[in-house]
PDB file of C-alpha atoms and ligand atoms in Angstrom:
ATOM      1  CA  MET A   4      27.136  98.199 -33.269  1.00  0.00           C
ATOM      2  CA  LEU A   5      25.642  95.267 -35.144  1.00  0.00           C
ATOM      3  CA  PHE A   6      24.341  96.149 -38.575  1.00  0.00           C
ATOM      4  CA  GLY A   7      22.484  94.082 -41.157  1.00  0.00           C
ATOM      5  CA  PRO A   8      19.098  93.137 -42.590  1.00  0.00           C
ATOM      6  CA  PRO A   9      16.329  91.624 -40.450  1.00  0.00           C
ATOM      7  CA  GLY A  10      17.106  87.961 -39.862  1.00  0.00           C
ATOM      8  CA  ALA A  11      20.848  88.360 -40.481  1.00  0.00           C
ATOM      9  CA  GLY A  12      21.551  86.881 -37.039  1.00  0.00           C
ATOM     10  CA  LYS A  13      22.286  90.119 -35.175  1.00  0.00           C
ATOM     11  CA  GLY A  14      20.456  89.029 -32.016  1.00  0.00           C
ATOM     12  CA  THR A  15      22.117  85.603 -32.069  1.00  0.00           C
ATOM     13  CA  GLN A  16      25.609  86.975 -32.640  1.00  0.00           C
ATOM     14  CA  ALA A  17      25.113  89.725 -30.051  1.00  0.00           C
ATOM     15  CA  GLU A  18      25.574  87.046 -27.370  1.00  0.00           C
ATOM     16  CA  ILE A  19      29.177  86.428 -28.438  1.00  0.00           C
ATOM     17  CA  ILE A  20      30.025  90.132 -28.484  1.00  0.00           C
ATOM     18  CA  VAL A  21      28.457  90.662 -25.059  1.00  0.00           C
ATOM     19  CA  GLU A  22      30.578  87.759 -23.791  1.00  0.00           C
ATOM     20  CA  ILE A  23      33.807  89.187 -25.264  1.00  0.00           C
ATOM     21  CA  THR A  24      33.264  92.863 -24.424  1.00  0.00           C
ATOM     22  CA  GLY A  25      31.060  92.670 -21.319  1.00  0.00           C
ATOM     23  CA  LYS A  26      28.962  95.507 -22.728  1.00  0.00           C
ATOM     24  CA  PRO A  27      25.164  95.285 -22.502  1.00  0.00           C
ATOM     25  CA  GLN A  28      23.152  94.637 -25.651  1.00  0.00           C
ATOM     26  CA  VAL A  29      20.745  97.415 -26.549  1.00  0.00           C
ATOM     27  CA  SER A  30      18.176  96.101 -29.008  1.00  0.00           C
ATOM     28  CA  THR A  31      15.505  98.647 -29.973  1.00  0.00           C
ATOM     29  CA  GLY A  32      13.416  95.756 -31.375  1.00  0.00           C
ATOM     30  CA  ASP A  33      13.464  93.968 -27.978  1.00  0.00           C
ATOM     31  CA  MET A  34      12.707  97.224 -26.147  1.00  0.00           C
ATOM     32  CA  LEU A  35       9.765  97.943 -28.439  1.00  0.00           C
ATOM     33  CA  ARG A  36       8.413  94.384 -28.143  1.00  0.00           C
ATOM     34  CA  SER A  37       8.579  94.677 -24.380  1.00  0.00           C
ATOM     35  CA  ALA A  38       6.670  97.999 -24.523  1.00  0.00           C
ATOM     36  CA  VAL A  39       4.054  96.390 -26.794  1.00  0.00           C
ATOM     37  CA  SER A  40       3.547  93.432 -24.460  1.00  0.00           C
ATOM     38  CA  GLN A  41       3.262  95.757 -21.453  1.00  0.00           C
ATOM     39  CA  GLY A  42       0.735  97.889 -23.328  1.00  0.00           C
ATOM     40  CA  THR A  43       2.541 101.180 -22.581  1.00  0.00           C
ATOM     41  CA  LYS A  44       1.870 104.382 -24.551  1.00  0.00           C
ATOM     42  CA  LEU A  45       5.096 103.773 -26.484  1.00  0.00           C
ATOM     43  CA  GLY A  46       4.050 100.183 -27.156  1.00  0.00           C
ATOM     44  CA  LEU A  47       0.656 101.224 -28.489  1.00  0.00           C
ATOM     45  CA  GLU A  48       2.289 103.787 -30.762  1.00  0.00           C
ATOM     46  CA  ALA A  49       4.958 101.386 -32.056  1.00  0.00           C
ATOM     47  CA  LYS A  50       2.707  98.346 -32.568  1.00  0.00           C
ATOM     48  CA  VAL A  51       1.067  99.437 -35.834  1.00  0.00           C
ATOM     49  CA  PHE A  52       4.409 100.211 -37.450  1.00  0.00           C
ATOM     50  CA  MET A  53       5.999  96.955 -36.285  1.00  0.00           C
ATOM     51  CA  GLU A  54       3.131  94.744 -37.380  1.00  0.00           C
ATOM     52  CA  SER A  55       3.100  96.275 -40.844  1.00  0.00           C
ATOM     53  CA  GLY A  56       6.874  95.891 -41.258  1.00  0.00           C
ATOM     54  CA  LYS A  57       7.544  99.641 -41.206  1.00  0.00           C
ATOM     55  CA  LEU A  58      10.086 101.510 -39.152  1.00  0.00           C
ATOM     56  CA  VAL A  59       8.915 103.239 -35.981  1.00  0.00           C
ATOM     57  CA  PRO A  60       9.337 107.052 -36.329  1.00  0.00           C
ATOM     58  CA  ASP A  61      12.822 108.366 -35.639  1.00  0.00           C
ATOM     59  CA  GLN A  62      11.857 110.721 -32.798  1.00  0.00           C
ATOM     60  CA  VAL A  63      10.278 107.817 -30.860  1.00  0.00           C
ATOM     61  CA  ILE A  64      13.401 105.681 -31.257  1.00  0.00           C
ATOM     62  CA  ILE A  65      15.805 108.496 -30.423  1.00  0.00           C
ATOM     63  CA  GLY A  66      13.898 109.262 -27.185  1.00  0.00           C
ATOM     64  CA  LEU A  67      14.031 105.573 -26.266  1.00  0.00           C
ATOM     65  CA  ILE A  68      17.786 105.431 -26.849  1.00  0.00           C
ATOM     66  CA  GLU A  69      18.463 108.646 -24.909  1.00  0.00           C
ATOM     67  CA  ASP A  70      16.676 107.177 -21.886  1.00  0.00           C
ATOM     68  CA  ARG A  71      18.465 103.840 -22.227  1.00  0.00           C
ATOM     69  CA  LEU A  72      21.919 105.424 -22.468  1.00  0.00           C
ATOM     70  CA  ASN A  73      21.264 107.335 -19.229  1.00  0.00           C
ATOM     71  CA  GLU A  74      20.988 104.075 -17.303  1.00  0.00           C
ATOM     72  CA  PRO A  75      24.038 103.228 -15.160  1.00  0.00           C
ATOM     73  CA  ASP A  76      24.986 100.016 -16.990  1.00  0.00           C
ATOM     74  CA  ALA A  77      25.391 101.988 -20.239  1.00  0.00           C
ATOM     75  CA  SER A  78      28.093 104.302 -18.904  1.00  0.00           C
ATOM     76  CA  ASN A  79      30.988 102.250 -20.348  1.00  0.00           C
ATOM     77  CA  GLY A  80      29.471 101.700 -23.760  1.00  0.00           C
ATOM     78  CA  VAL A  81      26.876  99.354 -25.190  1.00  0.00           C
ATOM     79  CA  LEU A  82      26.337  97.008 -28.098  1.00  0.00           C
ATOM     80  CA  PHE A  83      23.625  98.392 -30.369  1.00  0.00           C
ATOM     81  CA  ASP A  84      21.544  95.767 -32.159  1.00  0.00           C
ATOM     82  CA  GLY A  85      18.982  97.028 -34.683  1.00  0.00           C
ATOM     83  CA  PHE A  86      19.810 100.680 -34.039  1.00  0.00           C
ATOM     84  CA  PRO A  87      20.413 103.054 -35.777  1.00  0.00           C
ATOM     85  CA  ARG A  88      18.267 102.149 -38.755  1.00  0.00           C
ATOM     86  CA  THR A  89      18.107 105.505 -40.554  1.00  0.00           C
ATOM     87  CA  ILE A  90      20.526 108.337 -41.285  1.00  0.00           C
ATOM     88  CA  PRO A  91      18.638 110.723 -38.917  1.00  0.00           C
ATOM     89  CA  GLN A  92      18.979 108.120 -36.120  1.00  0.00           C
ATOM     90  CA  ALA A  93      22.727 107.811 -36.822  1.00  0.00           C
ATOM     91  CA  GLU A  94      23.059 111.610 -36.797  1.00  0.00           C
ATOM     92  CA  ALA A  95      21.199 111.852 -33.490  1.00  0.00           C
ATOM     93  CA  LEU A  96      23.403 109.114 -32.032  1.00  0.00           C
ATOM     94  CA  ALA A  97      26.557 110.916 -33.164  1.00  0.00           C
ATOM     95  CA  GLU A  98      25.405 113.906 -31.080  1.00  0.00           C
ATOM     96  CA  ILE A  99      25.059 111.727 -27.977  1.00  0.00           C
ATOM     97  CA  THR A 100      28.056 109.405 -28.187  1.00  0.00           C
ATOM     98  CA  GLU A 101      30.823 108.133 -30.427  1.00  0.00           C
ATOM     99  CA  VAL A 102      30.389 104.874 -32.342  1.00  0.00           C
ATOM    100  CA  SER A 103      33.695 102.999 -32.215  1.00  0.00           C
ATOM    101  CA  ALA A 104      32.972 100.026 -34.476  1.00  0.00           C
ATOM    102  CA  VAL A 105      30.262  98.612 -36.697  1.00  0.00           C
ATOM    103  CA  ILE A 106      30.016  94.948 -37.653  1.00  0.00           C
ATOM    104  CA  SER A 107      27.900  94.402 -40.719  1.00  0.00           C
ATOM    105  CA  ILE A 108      26.473  90.883 -41.082  1.00  0.00           C
ATOM    106  CA  GLU A 109      25.685  90.323 -44.749  1.00  0.00           C
ATOM    107  CA  VAL A 110      22.999  87.866 -45.873  1.00  0.00           C
ATOM    108  CA  PRO A 111      21.290  87.872 -49.290  1.00  0.00           C
ATOM    109  CA  ASP A 112      17.551  88.621 -49.453  1.00  0.00           C
ATOM    110  CA  GLU A 113      16.704  85.101 -50.735  1.00  0.00           C
ATOM    111  CA  ASP A 114      17.980  83.601 -47.478  1.00  0.00           C
ATOM    112  CA  ILE A 115      16.284  86.144 -45.217  1.00  0.00           C
ATOM    113  CA  VAL A 116      12.700  85.092 -45.903  1.00  0.00           C
ATOM    114  CA  ASN A 117      13.438  81.394 -45.186  1.00  0.00           C
ATOM    115  CA  ARG A 118      15.277  82.290 -42.026  1.00  0.00           C
ATOM    116  CA  ILE A 119      12.582  84.574 -40.661  1.00  0.00           C
ATOM    117  CA  VAL A 120       9.466  82.522 -41.369  1.00  0.00           C
ATOM    118  CA  GLY A 121      11.015  79.522 -39.553  1.00  0.00           C
ATOM    119  CA  ARG A 122      12.113  81.572 -36.531  1.00  0.00           C
ATOM    120  CA  ARG A 123      10.564  80.719 -33.144  1.00  0.00           C
ATOM    121  CA  MET A 124      11.195  81.869 -29.564  1.00  0.00           C
ATOM    122  CA  ASP A 125      10.989  80.029 -26.288  1.00  0.00           C
ATOM    123  CA  PRO A 126       9.028  82.455 -24.053  1.00  0.00           C
ATOM    124  CA  ILE A 127      10.488  80.852 -20.905  1.00  0.00           C
ATOM    125  CA  THR A 128      14.197  80.999 -21.750  1.00  0.00           C
ATOM    126  CA  GLY A 129      14.118  83.751 -24.396  1.00  0.00           C
ATOM    127  CA  GLU A 130      16.178  81.443 -26.639  1.00  0.00           C
ATOM    128  CA  ILE A 131      15.663  81.819 -30.410  1.00  0.00           C
ATOM    129  CA  TYR A 132      15.303  78.711 -32.604  1.00  0.00           C
ATOM    130  CA  HIS A 133      14.647  77.878 -36.224  1.00  0.00           C
ATOM    131  CA  VAL A 134      12.390  75.003 -37.209  1.00  0.00           C
ATOM    132  CA  LEU A 135      15.029  73.667 -39.653  1.00  0.00           C
ATOM    133  CA  PHE A 136      18.366  75.343 -38.914  1.00  0.00           C
ATOM    134  CA  LYS A 137      18.333  75.344 -35.102  1.00  0.00           C
ATOM    135  CA  PRO A 138      15.601  72.997 -33.867  1.00  0.00           C
ATOM    136  CA  PRO A 139      14.453  73.436 -30.268  1.00  0.00           C
ATOM    137  CA  PRO A 140      15.163  70.743 -27.643  1.00  0.00           C
ATOM    138  CA  PRO A 141      12.585  67.911 -27.646  1.00  0.00           C
ATOM    139  CA  GLY A 142       9.605  68.630 -25.412  1.00  0.00           C
ATOM    140  CA  THR A 143       9.763  72.416 -25.788  1.00  0.00           C
ATOM    141  CA  GLU A 144       8.232  72.666 -29.293  1.00  0.00           C
ATOM    142  CA  SER A 145       4.654  73.226 -28.135  1.00  0.00           C
ATOM    143  CA  ARG A 146       5.469  76.286 -26.046  1.00  0.00           C
ATOM    144  CA  LEU A 147       7.428  78.115 -28.743  1.00  0.00           C
ATOM    145  CA  VAL A 148       5.994  81.354 -30.108  1.00  0.00           C
ATOM    146  CA  GLN A 149       6.406  83.136 -33.418  1.00  0.00           C
ATOM    147  CA  ARG A 150       6.838  86.909 -33.660  1.00  0.00           C
ATOM    148  CA  LYS A 151       3.781  88.534 -35.205  1.00  0.00           C
ATOM    149  CA  ASP A 152       5.972  90.276 -37.802  1.00  0.00           C
ATOM    150  CA  ASP A 153       7.809  87.044 -38.771  1.00  0.00           C
ATOM    151  CA  ASN A 154       5.443  86.158 -41.634  1.00  0.00           C
ATOM    152  CA  GLU A 155       6.321  86.312 -45.325  1.00  0.00           C
ATOM    153  CA  ASP A 156       4.337  89.460 -46.245  1.00  0.00           C
ATOM    154  CA  THR A 157       5.693  91.481 -43.344  1.00  0.00           C
ATOM    155  CA  VAL A 158       9.232  90.224 -43.933  1.00  0.00           C
ATOM    156  CA  ARG A 159       9.080  91.566 -47.478  1.00  0.00           C
ATOM    157  CA  MET A 160       7.991  94.965 -46.118  1.00  0.00           C
ATOM    158  CA  ARG A 161      10.796  94.864 -43.529  1.00  0.00           C
ATOM    159  CA  LEU A 162      13.316  94.034 -46.266  1.00  0.00           C
ATOM    160  CA  ALA A 163      12.039  96.942 -48.375  1.00  0.00           C
ATOM    161  CA  ALA A 164      12.430  99.286 -45.370  1.00  0.00           C
ATOM    162  CA  TYR A 165      15.939  97.909 -44.860  1.00  0.00           C
ATOM    163  CA  HIS A 166      16.996  98.553 -48.450  1.00  0.00           C
ATOM    164  CA  GLU A 167      15.478 102.025 -48.599  1.00  0.00           C
ATOM    165  CA  GLN A 168      16.217 103.428 -45.174  1.00  0.00           C
ATOM    166  CA  THR A 169      18.846 101.333 -43.395  1.00  0.00           C
ATOM    167  CA  LYS A 170      21.286 100.009 -45.998  1.00  0.00           C
ATOM    168  CA  PRO A 171      22.667 103.478 -46.887  1.00  0.00           C
ATOM    169  CA  LEU A 172      23.982 103.634 -43.316  1.00  0.00           C
ATOM    170  CA  GLY A 173      26.550 100.943 -44.234  1.00  0.00           C
ATOM    171  CA  GLU A 174      28.221 103.405 -46.565  1.00  0.00           C
ATOM    172  CA  TRP A 175      27.852 106.171 -43.977  1.00  0.00           C
ATOM    173  CA  TYR A 176      29.898 104.161 -41.454  1.00  0.00           C
ATOM    174  CA  SER A 177      32.240 102.739 -44.092  1.00  0.00           C
ATOM    175  CA  ASN A 178      33.158 106.315 -45.079  1.00  0.00           C
ATOM    176  CA  ARG A 179      34.083 106.881 -41.434  1.00  0.00           C
ATOM    177  CA  GLY A 180      36.450 103.880 -41.579  1.00  0.00           C
ATOM    178  CA  ILE A 181      34.769 101.888 -38.805  1.00  0.00           C
ATOM    179  CA  LEU A 182      32.840  99.200 -40.724  1.00  0.00           C
ATOM    180  CA  ALA A 183      33.857  95.518 -40.592  1.00  0.00           C
ATOM    181  CA  ILE A 184      31.986  93.164 -42.943  1.00  0.00           C
ATOM    182  CA  VAL A 185      31.175  89.587 -41.955  1.00  0.00           C
ATOM    183  CA  ASP A 186      29.636  86.936 -44.215  1.00  0.00           C
ATOM    184  CA  GLY A 187      26.438  85.922 -42.424  1.00  0.00           C
ATOM    185  CA  THR A 188      25.517  82.926 -44.592  1.00  0.00           C
ATOM    186  CA  GLY A 189      27.341  80.119 -42.734  1.00  0.00           C
ATOM    187  CA  THR A 190      26.242  78.177 -39.676  1.00  0.00           C
ATOM    188  CA  ILE A 191      25.720  80.074 -36.397  1.00  0.00           C
ATOM    189  CA  GLN A 192      29.129  78.802 -35.245  1.00  0.00           C
ATOM    190  CA  GLU A 193      30.901  79.827 -38.458  1.00  0.00           C
ATOM    191  CA  VAL A 194      29.397  83.314 -38.397  1.00  0.00           C
ATOM    192  CA  GLY A 195      30.159  83.532 -34.663  1.00  0.00           C
ATOM    193  CA  HIS A 196      33.796  82.735 -35.382  1.00  0.00           C
ATOM    194  CA  SER A 197      34.005  85.547 -37.970  1.00  0.00           C
ATOM    195  CA  VAL A 198      32.211  87.963 -35.640  1.00  0.00           C
ATOM    196  CA  ALA A 199      34.562  87.141 -32.752  1.00  0.00           C
ATOM    197  CA  LYS A 200      37.566  87.614 -35.051  1.00  0.00           C
ATOM    198  CA  ALA A 201      36.235  91.000 -36.200  1.00  0.00           C
ATOM    199  CA  VAL A 202      35.584  92.129 -32.609  1.00  0.00           C
ATOM    200  CA  ARG A 203      39.052  91.073 -31.431  1.00  0.00           C
ATOM    201  CA  SER A 204      40.692  92.907 -34.345  1.00  0.00           C
ATOM    202  CA  ILE A 205      38.921  96.166 -33.432  1.00  0.00           C
TER     203      ILE A 205
HETATM  204  P1  AMP B 314      13.913  93.977 -34.939  1.00  0.00           P
HETATM  205  O1  AMP B 314      13.615  93.100 -33.793  1.00  0.00           O
HETATM  206  O2  AMP B 314      15.217  94.716 -34.798  1.00  0.00           O
HETATM  207  O3  AMP B 314      13.792  93.279 -36.273  1.00  0.00           O
HETATM  208  O4  AMP B 314      12.790  95.116 -34.934  1.00  0.00           O
HETATM  209  C1  AMP B 314      11.413  94.786 -35.088  1.00  0.00           C
HETATM  210  C2  AMP B 314      10.632  96.006 -35.541  1.00  0.00           C
HETATM  211  O5  AMP B 314      10.764  97.047 -34.558  1.00  0.00           O
HETATM  212  C3  AMP B 314      11.106  96.660 -36.835  1.00  0.00           C
HETATM  213  O6  AMP B 314      10.545  96.038 -37.977  1.00  0.00           O
HETATM  214  C4  AMP B 314      10.614  98.096 -36.652  1.00  0.00           C
HETATM  215  O7  AMP B 314       9.228  98.208 -36.871  1.00  0.00           O
HETATM  216  C5  AMP B 314      10.872  98.326 -35.174  1.00  0.00           C
HETATM  217  N1  AMP B 314      12.234  98.848 -34.908  1.00  0.00           N
HETATM  218  C6  AMP B 314      13.219  98.249 -34.196  1.00  0.00           C
HETATM  219  N2  AMP B 314      14.316  99.027 -34.141  1.00  0.00           N
HETATM  220  C7  AMP B 314      14.022 100.150 -34.828  1.00  0.00           C
HETATM  221  C8  AMP B 314      14.731 101.336 -35.159  1.00  0.00           C
HETATM  222  N3  AMP B 314      15.998 101.515 -34.740  1.00  0.00           N
HETATM  223  N4  AMP B 314      14.098 102.273 -35.911  1.00  0.00           N
HETATM  224  C9  AMP B 314      12.834 102.111 -36.317  1.00  0.00           C
HETATM  225  N5  AMP B 314      12.111 101.017 -36.061  1.00  0.00           N
HETATM  226  C10 AMP B 314      12.681 100.040 -35.324  1.00  0.00           C
END
């Protein structure tokens, strides 16, 4: 499981872990965004919470995860990214399956806002860029899109939700002896190196 505040680089670093472990990435944020863009009932329900920087209700998320874990590619384990985000979600997950390791990517709040407001996505390749820290290839700039919740006001709400509801989970997993902490403030490559080291030591 990848754990950390919004904008810590969980999605970016997930790629390395998927490469090392071969396990599929399960990102509740990506699943919800896909439901929103398809206009499903779930998407309509989740949209208001997401756009205001609040967490989607636990029972919605738990149902989503139960369905996802029943898919064949999840039978040998998955990499959770952005889930669980509350103690009730972690408790529900513990009923379904065992969490073997948690990698916490730590980034101070001051850095998060700068990271998130400069974040852009290429809708064709799905690749994530940053206007300053990871500029897109020349010629692709005009097609890049920004997530609706990647603006300063919403980021501050998302950070507040993280501190109140998600951060206590770090201690929850640390008490179970399965938490590895990685400094998330370096370059993508530096953080990737630390993440790979943590995964190989698990
Ligand atoms: P993310 O892409 O992980 O930053 O998630 C984007 C938004 O989706 C969050 O700000 C929440 O509104 C919602 N979300 C994603 N995962 C969860 C979760 N596990 N629990 C509650 N809300 C979630």
